[in-house]
mmCIF file of C-alpha atoms in Angstrom:
data_model
loop_
_atom_site.group_PDB
_atom_site.id
_atom_site.type_symbol
_atom_site.label_atom_id
_atom_site.label_comp_id
_atom_site.label_asym_id
_atom_site.label_seq_id
_atom_site.Cartn_x
_atom_site.Cartn_y
_atom_site.Cartn_z
ATOM 1 C CA THR Y 13 0.404 11.437 23.331
ATOM 2 C CA THR Y 14 3.303 9.998 24.814
ATOM 3 C CA ALA Y 15 1.922 6.579 23.999
ATOM 4 C CA THR Y 16 1.521 6.989 20.436
ATOM 5 C CA ILE Y 17 5.422 8.680 20.077
ATOM 6 C CA TYR Y 18 6.564 5.775 21.957
ATOM 7 C CA MET Y 19 4.520 3.301 19.577
ATOM 8 C CA LEU Y 20 5.604 5.238 16.274
ATOM 9 C CA THR Y 21 9.575 4.885 17.809
ATOM 10 C CA GLY Y 22 8.958 1.432 18.040
ATOM 11 C CA ILE Y 23 7.605 1.139 14.420
ATOM 12 C CA SER Y 24 10.285 3.057 12.904
ATOM 13 C CA ILE Y 25 13.443 1.060 15.022
ATOM 14 C CA GLY Y 26 11.736 -2.089 13.601
ATOM 15 C CA THR Y 27 11.775 -0.785 10.195
ATOM 16 C CA ILE Y 28 15.343 0.534 10.574
ATOM 17 C CA LEU Y 29 16.517 -2.610 11.941
ATOM 18 C CA VAL Y 30 14.969 -4.920 9.210
ATOM 19 C CA THR Y 31 16.828 -2.716 6.487
ATOM 20 C CA SER Y 32 20.104 -2.522 8.115
ATOM 21 C CA SER Y 33 20.097 -6.352 8.864
ATOM 22 C CA ASN Y 34 22.088 -8.871 6.907
ATOM 23 C CA SER Y 35 20.789 -11.884 9.100
ATOM 24 C CA TRP Y 36 17.410 -13.595 8.916
ATOM 25 C CA MET Y 37 16.881 -13.809 12.777
ATOM 26 C CA LEU Y 38 17.578 -10.157 13.215
ATOM 27 C CA ALA Y 39 15.251 -9.593 10.259
ATOM 28 C CA TRP Y 40 12.479 -11.518 11.717
ATOM 29 C CA LEU Y 41 13.012 -9.763 15.259
ATOM 30 C CA GLY Y 42 12.638 -6.191 13.289
ATOM 31 C CA LEU Y 43 9.545 -7.237 11.568
ATOM 32 C CA GLU Y 44 7.882 -8.632 15.178
ATOM 33 C CA LEU Y 45 8.886 -5.313 16.591
ATOM 34 C CA ASN Y 46 7.088 -3.619 13.942
ATOM 35 C CA SER Y 47 3.983 -5.668 13.941
ATOM 36 C CA PHE Y 48 3.508 -5.355 17.645
ATOM 37 C CA ALA Y 49 4.171 -1.799 18.099
ATOM 38 C CA ILE Y 50 1.213 -1.109 15.337
ATOM 39 C CA LEU Y 51 -1.445 -2.936 17.534
ATOM 40 C CA PRO Y 52 -2.320 -0.184 20.168
ATOM 41 C CA LEU Y 53 -2.512 2.003 17.290
ATOM 42 C CA ILE Y 54 -5.057 0.057 15.225
ATOM 43 C CA SER Y 55 -7.123 -0.573 18.670
ATOM 44 C CA LYS Y 56 -6.732 3.191 19.612
ATOM 45 C CA THR Y 57 -10.211 4.179 19.181
ATOM 46 C CA LYS Y 58 -11.639 1.582 21.460
ATOM 47 C CA HIS Y 59 -14.479 0.317 19.418
ATOM 48 C CA PRO Y 60 -15.694 -3.274 18.585
ATOM 49 C CA ARG Y 61 -14.471 -3.046 15.122
ATOM 50 C CA SER Y 62 -11.099 -1.682 15.978
ATOM 51 C CA ILE Y 63 -10.315 -4.693 18.517
ATOM 52 C CA GLU Y 64 -11.350 -6.955 15.738
ATOM 53 C CA ALA Y 65 -9.045 -5.138 12.990
ATOM 54 C CA ALA Y 66 -6.182 -5.544 15.488
ATOM 55 C CA THR Y 67 -6.865 -8.955 16.054
ATOM 56 C CA LYS Y 68 -6.834 -10.178 12.466
ATOM 57 C CA TYR Y 69 -3.700 -8.220 12.108
ATOM 58 C CA PHE Y 70 -2.151 -10.020 14.760
ATOM 59 C CA LEU Y 71 -2.924 -13.306 13.662
ATOM 60 C CA THR Y 72 -2.285 -12.711 10.020
ATOM 61 C CA GLN Y 73 1.233 -11.225 10.732
ATOM 62 C CA SER Y 74 2.070 -13.811 12.864
ATOM 63 C CA THR Y 75 1.429 -16.529 10.738
ATOM 64 C CA ALA Y 76 3.758 -14.467 8.212
ATOM 65 C CA SER Y 77 6.512 -14.428 11.074
ATOM 66 C CA CYS Y 78 5.976 -17.952 11.725
ATOM 67 C CA LEU Y 79 6.676 -18.616 7.911
ATOM 68 C CA ILE Y 80 9.547 -16.123 7.689
ATOM 69 C CA LEU Y 81 11.349 -18.164 10.842
ATOM 70 C CA PHE Y 82 10.232 -21.552 9.201
ATOM 71 C CA ALA Y 83 11.710 -20.709 5.554
ATOM 72 C CA SER Y 84 15.004 -18.912 7.246
ATOM 73 C CA THR Y 85 15.418 -22.061 9.434
ATOM 74 C CA ILE Y 86 15.151 -24.606 6.354
ATOM 75 C CA ASN Y 87 17.529 -22.276 4.620
ATOM 76 C CA ALA Y 88 20.408 -22.116 7.364
ATOM 77 C CA TRP Y 89 19.998 -26.015 7.655
ATOM 78 C CA GLN Y 90 20.692 -26.310 3.891
ATOM 79 C CA THR Y 91 23.365 -23.588 3.364
ATOM 80 C CA GLY Y 92 24.956 -23.130 6.921
ATOM 81 C CA THR Y 93 24.168 -19.394 7.190
ATOM 82 C CA TRP Y 94 21.790 -17.344 8.301
ATOM 83 C CA THR Y 95 22.825 -14.579 5.469
ATOM 84 C CA ILE Y 96 19.851 -12.932 3.622
ATOM 85 C CA THR Y 97 21.418 -12.780 0.298
ATOM 86 C CA GLN Y 98 22.369 -16.800 0.342
ATOM 87 C CA MET Y 99 18.905 -18.500 -0.398
ATOM 88 C CA PRO Y 100 19.326 -20.821 -3.501
ATOM 89 C CA ASP Y 101 16.829 -23.342 -2.802
ATOM 90 C CA LYS Y 102 13.362 -23.124 -4.326
ATOM 91 C CA LEU Y 103 11.404 -24.401 -0.984
ATOM 92 C CA PRO Y 104 12.654 -21.794 1.377
ATOM 93 C CA SER Y 105 12.475 -19.187 -1.306
ATOM 94 C CA THR Y 106 9.133 -19.654 -2.561
ATOM 95 C CA LEU Y 107 8.054 -19.967 1.438
ATOM 96 C CA MET Y 108 9.710 -16.635 1.987
ATOM 97 C CA LEU Y 109 7.817 -15.069 -0.863
ATOM 98 C CA ILE Y 110 4.776 -16.312 0.247
ATOM 99 C CA ALA Y 111 5.190 -15.080 3.617
ATOM 100 C CA LEU Y 112 6.489 -11.364 2.691
ATOM 101 C CA THR Y 113 3.733 -10.720 0.335
ATOM 102 C CA MET Y 114 1.013 -11.835 3.017
ATOM 103 C CA LYS Y 115 3.002 -9.246 5.333
ATOM 104 C CA MET Y 116 2.284 -6.475 2.458
ATOM 105 C CA GLY Y 117 -0.840 -7.519 1.895
ATOM 106 C CA ALA Y 118 -0.650 -9.217 -1.987
ATOM 107 C CA ALA Y 119 -2.989 -11.515 -3.234
ATOM 108 C CA PRO Y 120 -3.807 -14.281 -2.714
ATOM 109 C CA MET Y 121 -3.237 -13.643 1.294
ATOM 110 C CA HIS Y 122 -4.796 -10.021 0.740
ATOM 111 C CA LEU Y 123 -8.076 -10.651 2.439
ATOM 112 C CA TRP Y 124 -6.962 -9.326 6.093
ATOM 113 C CA LEU Y 125 -6.136 -5.856 4.280
ATOM 114 C CA PRO Y 126 -9.334 -4.268 3.648
ATOM 115 C CA GLU Y 127 -11.042 -5.503 6.870
ATOM 116 C CA VAL Y 128 -8.051 -4.078 9.102
ATOM 117 C CA MET Y 129 -7.990 -0.655 7.480
ATOM 118 C CA GLN Y 130 -11.601 -0.428 7.432
ATOM 119 C CA GLY Y 131 -11.565 -1.234 11.281
ATOM 120 C CA THR Y 132 -8.773 1.451 12.422
ATOM 121 C CA THR Y 133 -8.572 5.500 11.782
ATOM 122 C CA LEU Y 134 -7.611 6.842 8.532
ATOM 123 C CA LEU Y 135 -4.046 8.048 9.459
ATOM 124 C CA THR Y 136 -3.405 4.294 10.952
ATOM 125 C CA SER Y 137 -4.397 3.163 7.287
ATOM 126 C CA LEU Y 138 -1.782 5.453 6.116
ATOM 127 C CA LEU Y 139 0.699 3.945 8.243
ATOM 128 C CA ILE Y 140 -0.548 0.027 7.470
ATOM 129 C CA SER Y 141 -0.630 0.881 3.595
ATOM 130 C CA THR Y 142 2.852 2.630 3.350
ATOM 131 C CA TRP Y 143 5.232 2.501 6.098
ATOM 132 C CA GLN Y 144 4.477 -0.949 7.117
ATOM 133 C CA LYS Y 145 5.316 -2.042 3.669
ATOM 134 C CA ILE Y 146 8.791 -0.952 3.468
ATOM 135 C CA ALA Y 147 10.399 -4.059 5.756
ATOM 136 C CA PRO Y 148 8.921 -6.522 3.644
ATOM 137 C CA MET Y 149 9.968 -4.791 0.607
ATOM 138 C CA VAL Y 150 13.543 -4.294 1.687
ATOM 139 C CA LEU Y 151 13.413 -8.021 2.425
ATOM 140 C CA ILE Y 152 11.841 -9.050 -0.964
ATOM 141 C CA PHE Y 153 14.093 -6.558 -2.913
ATOM 142 C CA THR Y 154 17.554 -8.169 -1.472
ATOM 143 C CA THR Y 155 16.417 -11.600 -2.079
ATOM 144 C CA SER Y 156 14.903 -10.792 -5.404
ATOM 145 C CA ASN Y 157 17.567 -12.880 -7.633
ATOM 146 C CA HIS Y 158 16.334 -16.269 -5.513
ATOM 147 C CA LEU Y 159 12.558 -15.809 -5.888
ATOM 148 C CA PRO Y 160 10.493 -18.018 -8.273
ATOM 149 C CA SER Y 161 9.871 -15.612 -11.223
ATOM 150 C CA ASN Y 162 6.575 -17.615 -12.527
ATOM 151 C CA ILE Y 163 4.941 -17.715 -9.242
ATOM 152 C CA THR Y 164 5.923 -14.136 -8.477
ATOM 153 C CA LEU Y 165 4.171 -13.285 -11.874
ATOM 154 C CA ILE Y 166 1.009 -15.350 -10.992
ATOM 155 C CA MET Y 167 0.897 -13.296 -7.588
ATOM 156 C CA GLY Y 168 1.204 -10.379 -9.314
ATOM 157 C CA LEU Y 169 -1.589 -10.497 -11.939
ATOM 158 C CA LEU Y 170 -3.804 -12.057 -9.579
ATOM 159 C CA SER Y 171 -3.151 -8.846 -6.733
ATOM 160 C CA THR Y 172 -4.045 -6.687 -9.958
ATOM 161 C CA TYR Y 173 -7.253 -8.103 -11.037
ATOM 162 C CA LEU Y 174 -8.383 -8.920 -7.494
ATOM 163 C CA GLY Y 175 -7.551 -5.200 -6.057
ATOM 164 C CA GLY Y 176 -9.437 -3.816 -9.040
ATOM 165 C CA TRP Y 177 -12.413 -6.307 -9.070
ATOM 166 C CA GLY Y 178 -12.658 -5.596 -5.139
ATOM 167 C CA GLY Y 179 -12.607 -2.079 -5.013
ATOM 168 C CA MET Y 180 -15.387 -1.406 -7.516
ATOM 169 C CA ASN Y 181 -18.121 -2.504 -5.341
ATOM 170 C CA GLN Y 182 -16.883 -0.645 -2.290
ATOM 171 C CA THR Y 183 -18.738 2.579 -0.857
ATOM 172 C CA HIS Y 184 -15.891 2.830 1.849
ATOM 173 C CA LEU Y 185 -12.799 4.880 0.954
ATOM 174 C CA ARG Y 186 -10.643 2.779 3.512
ATOM 175 C CA LYS Y 187 -11.413 -0.351 1.906
ATOM 176 C CA MET Y 188 -11.269 1.374 -1.758
ATOM 177 C CA MET Y 189 -7.501 2.386 -0.888
ATOM 178 C CA ALA Y 190 -7.189 -1.053 0.422
ATOM 179 C CA PHE Y 191 -8.097 -2.750 -2.840
ATOM 180 C CA SER Y 192 -5.708 0.021 -4.274
ATOM 181 C CA SER Y 193 -2.858 -1.079 -2.384
ATOM 182 C CA ILE Y 194 -3.085 -4.572 -3.026
ATOM 183 C CA ALA Y 195 -3.720 -3.781 -6.798
ATOM 184 C CA ASN Y 196 -0.559 -1.671 -6.667
ATOM 185 C CA MET Y 197 1.369 -4.639 -5.122
ATOM 186 C CA GLY Y 198 0.347 -6.570 -8.081
ATOM 187 C CA TRP Y 199 2.344 -4.048 -10.482
ATOM 188 C CA THR Y 200 5.223 -4.001 -7.965
ATOM 189 C CA LEU Y 201 5.569 -7.814 -8.030
ATOM 190 C CA MET Y 202 5.506 -7.893 -12.116
ATOM 191 C CA THR Y 203 8.993 -6.848 -12.282
ATOM 192 C CA LEU Y 204 10.347 -7.807 -9.167
ATOM 193 C CA THR Y 205 12.368 -10.735 -10.522
ATOM 194 C CA SER Y 206 13.932 -9.350 -13.508
ATOM 195 C CA GLU Y 207 14.000 -5.688 -12.553
ATOM 196 C CA PRO Y 208 13.868 -5.208 -9.232
ATOM 197 C CA LYS Y 209 14.731 -1.273 -9.116
ATOM 198 C CA MET Y 210 11.632 -0.608 -11.329
ATOM 199 C CA SER Y 211 9.475 -2.406 -8.339
ATOM 200 C CA MET Y 212 11.134 -0.384 -5.879
ATOM 201 C CA ILE Y 213 10.402 3.033 -7.802
ATOM 202 C CA ASN Y 214 6.920 1.606 -8.057
ATOM 203 C CA ILE Y 215 6.121 1.399 -4.581
ATOM 204 C CA MET Y 216 7.774 4.330 -3.661
ATOM 205 C CA THR Y 217 6.028 6.378 -6.132
ATOM 206 C CA TYR Y 218 2.527 4.240 -4.706
ATOM 207 C CA MET Y 219 3.498 5.570 -1.190
ATOM 208 C CA LEU Y 220 4.021 9.516 -2.790
ATOM 209 C CA LEU Y 221 0.853 9.390 -3.888
ATOM 210 C CA THR Y 222 -0.980 7.682 -0.785
ATOM 211 C CA THR Y 223 0.521 9.929 1.769
ATOM 212 C CA PRO Y 224 -1.424 13.057 0.740
ATOM 213 C CA THR Y 225 -4.591 11.314 -0.165
ATOM 214 C CA PHE Y 226 -5.197 9.708 3.117
ATOM 215 C CA ILE Y 227 -3.824 13.442 5.049
ATOM 216 C CA LEU Y 228 -6.577 14.954 2.528
ATOM 217 C CA LEU Y 229 -9.422 12.455 3.610
ATOM 218 C CA ALA Y 230 -8.645 12.820 7.367
ATOM 219 C CA GLN Y 231 -8.240 16.608 7.162
ATOM 220 C CA THR Y 232 -11.864 16.576 5.548
ATOM 221 C CA SER Y 233 -13.516 13.728 7.932
ATOM 222 C CA THR Y 234 -14.087 11.981 4.768
ATOM 223 C CA LYS Y 235 -14.757 8.177 5.231
ATOM 224 C CA THR Y 236 -17.641 7.107 2.219
ATOM 225 C CA LEU Y 237 -18.313 8.373 -0.729
ATOM 226 C CA GLN Y 238 -21.703 9.975 0.663
ATOM 227 C CA ASP Y 239 -19.064 12.127 2.143
ATOM 228 C CA MET Y 240 -17.270 13.046 -1.002
ATOM 229 C CA THR Y 241 -20.685 14.449 -2.114
ATOM 230 C CA THR Y 242 -20.320 17.680 -0.141
ATOM 231 C CA MET Y 243 -16.661 17.843 0.030
ATOM 232 C CA TRP Y 244 -16.668 20.530 -2.756
ATOM 233 C CA THR Y 245 -18.938 23.167 -0.295
ATOM 234 C CA THR Y 246 -16.536 22.751 2.371
ATOM 235 C CA SER Y 247 -13.317 22.749 0.894
ATOM 236 C CA PRO Y 248 -13.023 23.439 -2.968
ATOM 237 C CA THR Y 249 -9.112 23.253 -3.140
ATOM 238 C CA SER Y 250 -9.122 19.961 -1.368
ATOM 239 C CA SER Y 251 -11.294 18.586 -3.592
ATOM 240 C CA ILE Y 252 -9.348 19.721 -6.864
ATOM 241 C CA THR Y 253 -6.168 18.007 -5.187
ATOM 242 C CA LEU Y 254 -7.706 14.803 -4.022
ATOM 243 C CA THR Y 255 -9.246 14.861 -7.783
ATOM 244 C CA PHE Y 256 -5.634 14.994 -9.201
ATOM 245 C CA LEU Y 257 -4.024 12.520 -6.489
ATOM 246 C CA LEU Y 258 -6.805 9.836 -7.504
ATOM 247 C CA LEU Y 259 -6.175 10.482 -11.284
ATOM 248 C CA SER Y 260 -2.601 9.847 -10.852
ATOM 249 C CA MET Y 261 -2.977 6.856 -8.403
ATOM 250 C CA ALA Y 262 -5.173 5.252 -11.210
ATOM 251 C CA GLY Y 263 -2.194 5.976 -13.476
ATOM 252 C CA LEU Y 264 -3.525 8.727 -16.176
ATOM 253 C CA PRO Y 265 -0.744 10.768 -17.868
ATOM 254 C CA PRO Y 266 0.977 13.374 -17.490
ATOM 255 C CA LEU Y 267 0.334 12.703 -13.940
ATOM 256 C CA THR Y 268 3.160 10.990 -11.758
ATOM 257 C CA GLY Y 269 1.270 7.573 -11.364
ATOM 258 C CA PHE Y 270 1.719 7.031 -15.194
ATOM 259 C CA MET Y 271 5.358 6.883 -14.925
ATOM 260 C CA PRO Y 272 6.067 3.462 -12.973
ATOM 261 C CA LYS Y 273 3.459 1.788 -15.018
ATOM 262 C CA LEU Y 274 4.950 2.906 -18.282
ATOM 263 C CA LEU Y 275 8.364 1.683 -17.110
ATOM 264 C CA ILE Y 276 6.912 -1.986 -15.676
ATOM 265 C CA LEU Y 277 5.048 -2.159 -18.842
ATOM 266 C CA ASN Y 278 8.098 -1.514 -21.163
ATOM 267 C CA GLU Y 279 10.271 -3.647 -18.913
ATOM 268 C CA LEU Y 280 7.562 -6.746 -19.504
ATOM 269 C CA ILE Y 281 7.753 -6.084 -23.464
ATOM 270 C CA SER Y 282 11.263 -5.840 -23.288
ATOM 271 C CA GLN Y 283 11.467 -9.543 -21.575
ATOM 272 C CA ASN Y 284 9.114 -10.673 -24.502
ATOM 273 C CA MET Y 285 5.880 -10.691 -22.273
ATOM 274 C CA THR Y 286 3.587 -9.072 -24.114
ATOM 275 C CA ALA Y 287 0.407 -11.003 -23.044
ATOM 276 C CA ILE Y 288 1.354 -10.495 -19.500
ATOM 277 C CA SER Y 289 1.472 -6.940 -19.895
ATOM 278 C CA VAL Y 290 -1.607 -6.474 -21.912
ATOM 279 C CA ALA Y 291 -3.144 -8.360 -19.087
ATOM 280 C CA THR Y 292 -1.863 -6.021 -16.525
ATOM 281 C CA THR Y 293 -2.755 -3.298 -18.415
ATOM 282 C CA MET Y 294 -6.327 -4.248 -18.918
ATOM 283 C CA ALA Y 295 -6.239 -4.986 -15.226
ATOM 284 C CA SER Y 296 -5.257 -1.018 -14.391
ATOM 285 C CA LEU Y 297 -8.775 -0.428 -16.139
ATOM 286 C CA LEU Y 298 -10.549 -2.211 -13.495
ATOM 287 C CA SER Y 299 -8.819 -0.148 -10.743
ATOM 288 C CA LEU Y 300 -9.507 3.318 -13.116
ATOM 289 C CA ILE Y 301 -13.382 2.253 -12.854
ATOM 290 C CA PHE Y 302 -13.339 3.227 -9.130
ATOM 291 C CA TYR Y 303 -10.586 6.051 -9.472
ATOM 292 C CA LEU Y 304 -12.972 7.916 -11.835
ATOM 293 C CA ARG Y 305 -16.188 7.020 -9.677
ATOM 294 C CA ILE Y 306 -14.280 8.877 -6.490
ATOM 295 C CA SER Y 307 -13.109 11.449 -8.943
ATOM 296 C CA TYR Y 308 -16.720 12.201 -10.182
ATOM 297 C CA LEU Y 309 -18.465 12.309 -7.033
ATOM 298 C CA THR Y 310 -15.563 15.069 -6.135
ATOM 299 C CA SER Y 311 -15.313 17.363 -8.201
ATOM 300 C CA LEU Y 312 -17.850 16.835 -11.343
ATOM 301 C CA LEU Y 313 -20.968 16.062 -9.491
ATOM 302 C CA ASN Y 314 -21.706 19.439 -7.373
ATOM 303 C CA THR Y 315 -21.487 22.783 -9.213
ATOM 304 C CA PRO Y 316 -19.329 25.357 -7.524
ATOM 305 C CA SER Y 317 -21.995 27.354 -4.906
ATOM 306 C CA SER Y 318 -22.200 28.482 -1.805
ATOM 307 C CA SER Y 319 -22.865 25.750 1.033
ATOM 308 C CA THR Y 320 -26.251 25.596 2.437
ATOM 309 C CA SER Y 321 -25.576 22.658 4.826
ATOM 310 C CA THR Y 322 -24.568 22.697 7.914
ATOM 311 C CA THR Y 323 -21.671 20.448 7.474
ATOM 312 C CA LYS Y 324 -18.754 23.527 7.141
ATOM 313 C CA TRP Y 325 -17.518 21.631 10.849
ATOM 314 C CA ARG Y 326 -15.767 18.891 8.766
ATOM 315 C CA GLN Y 327 -13.216 21.398 7.674
ATOM 316 C CA ASN Y 328 -10.722 21.018 10.550
ATOM 317 C CA MET Y 329 -7.316 22.723 9.207
ATOM 318 C CA ASN Y 330 -4.338 21.192 11.016
ATOM 319 C CA ASN Y 331 -1.247 23.327 10.152
ATOM 320 C CA LEU Y 332 1.089 20.571 10.465
ATOM 321 C CA LYS Y 333 -0.360 17.931 8.606
ATOM 322 C CA MET Y 334 -1.221 20.723 5.928
ATOM 323 C CA THR Y 335 3.074 21.249 5.777
ATOM 324 C CA GLN Y 336 3.448 17.495 5.115
ATOM 325 C CA MET Y 337 0.687 17.402 2.492
ATOM 326 C CA ALA Y 338 1.808 20.097 0.140
ATOM 327 C CA PRO Y 339 5.072 19.059 -0.849
ATOM 328 C CA THR Y 340 4.150 15.578 -1.507
ATOM 329 C CA ALA Y 341 0.723 16.339 -3.157
ATOM 330 C CA VAL Y 342 2.765 18.592 -5.661
ATOM 331 C CA MET Y 343 5.179 15.676 -6.281
ATOM 332 C CA SER Y 344 2.309 13.121 -6.974
ATOM 333 C CA THR Y 345 0.611 15.369 -9.581
ATOM 334 C CA THR Y 346 3.725 17.337 -11.290
ATOM 335 C CA ALA Y 347 6.484 15.162 -11.011
ATOM 336 C CA LEU Y 348 6.466 13.350 -13.968
ATOM 337 C CA PRO Y 349 8.537 15.181 -16.022
ATOM 338 C CA THR Y 350 11.382 15.139 -13.448
ATOM 339 C CA LEU Y 351 11.484 11.195 -13.135
ATOM 340 C CA TYR Y 352 11.344 10.164 -16.497
ATOM 341 C CA PRO Y 353 12.739 12.504 -18.805
#
């Protein structure tokens, strides 16, 4: 509809403003535009849960925006400039890290993300877990040489563990994907201060993996683990593709999701942080538990057979969505040889 296109345009303009800005004021303006433009999309379904999700999203994003404005004002007061790359003092850089990780949904400011994603549609959840992370991630990448490395590492470890633990007890797929997003943000934060380009590779790979996963779930109207058990009878191809995508997100070789994890662990070991790399690897096993749980329900529980149920209507193919999904699904599962020779 026209309203949706208008909102998506606002989200795009907000992100472009942030990525192209050199001043904290312009970046803050872009983040605000980004947050306000997605609120109607979150509350679009006119359900009490979606209204609650929109309210939670608004409150957390507003708090983070206030912190960003506060940190940038302190920095301007100390340095005499609003330039993003100049943030030498510890206090504003730490406040900025906390604010931007709250925007992205990393631990310990992560509790809003599962609730918001559970309260909205699958495609809006896709927007929240991918596109909405671009703007704060660009700002973190720009200021990465000034961020406190110890706090960043602690937040990264917390995110990987809380993301893994939180996802294990869930039956709703949107909440699972939210905790998966939190765990992946942890991996991104691990090398942010030592090798920020590697962190960007990780977050871009995660977006590449998440996009076809959400599109497949939306195509098959799959929202809970119970729905996964009947997916094979309605669409065997979607079932197999989703299994590979989930295993790729878990980081199993030789799928694409293994590549950024390998690079991050290699970087941590080269920085003499072997204990932290072992702890991070152990945290990825927590995430692997619920990924394997979904994969088992999707492709290993039911044998290939003709459907005896009346749920064929669940498979509603949309050519536009399928054309978006096909290239990203292929890249998500088979791109490892091209990305890591």
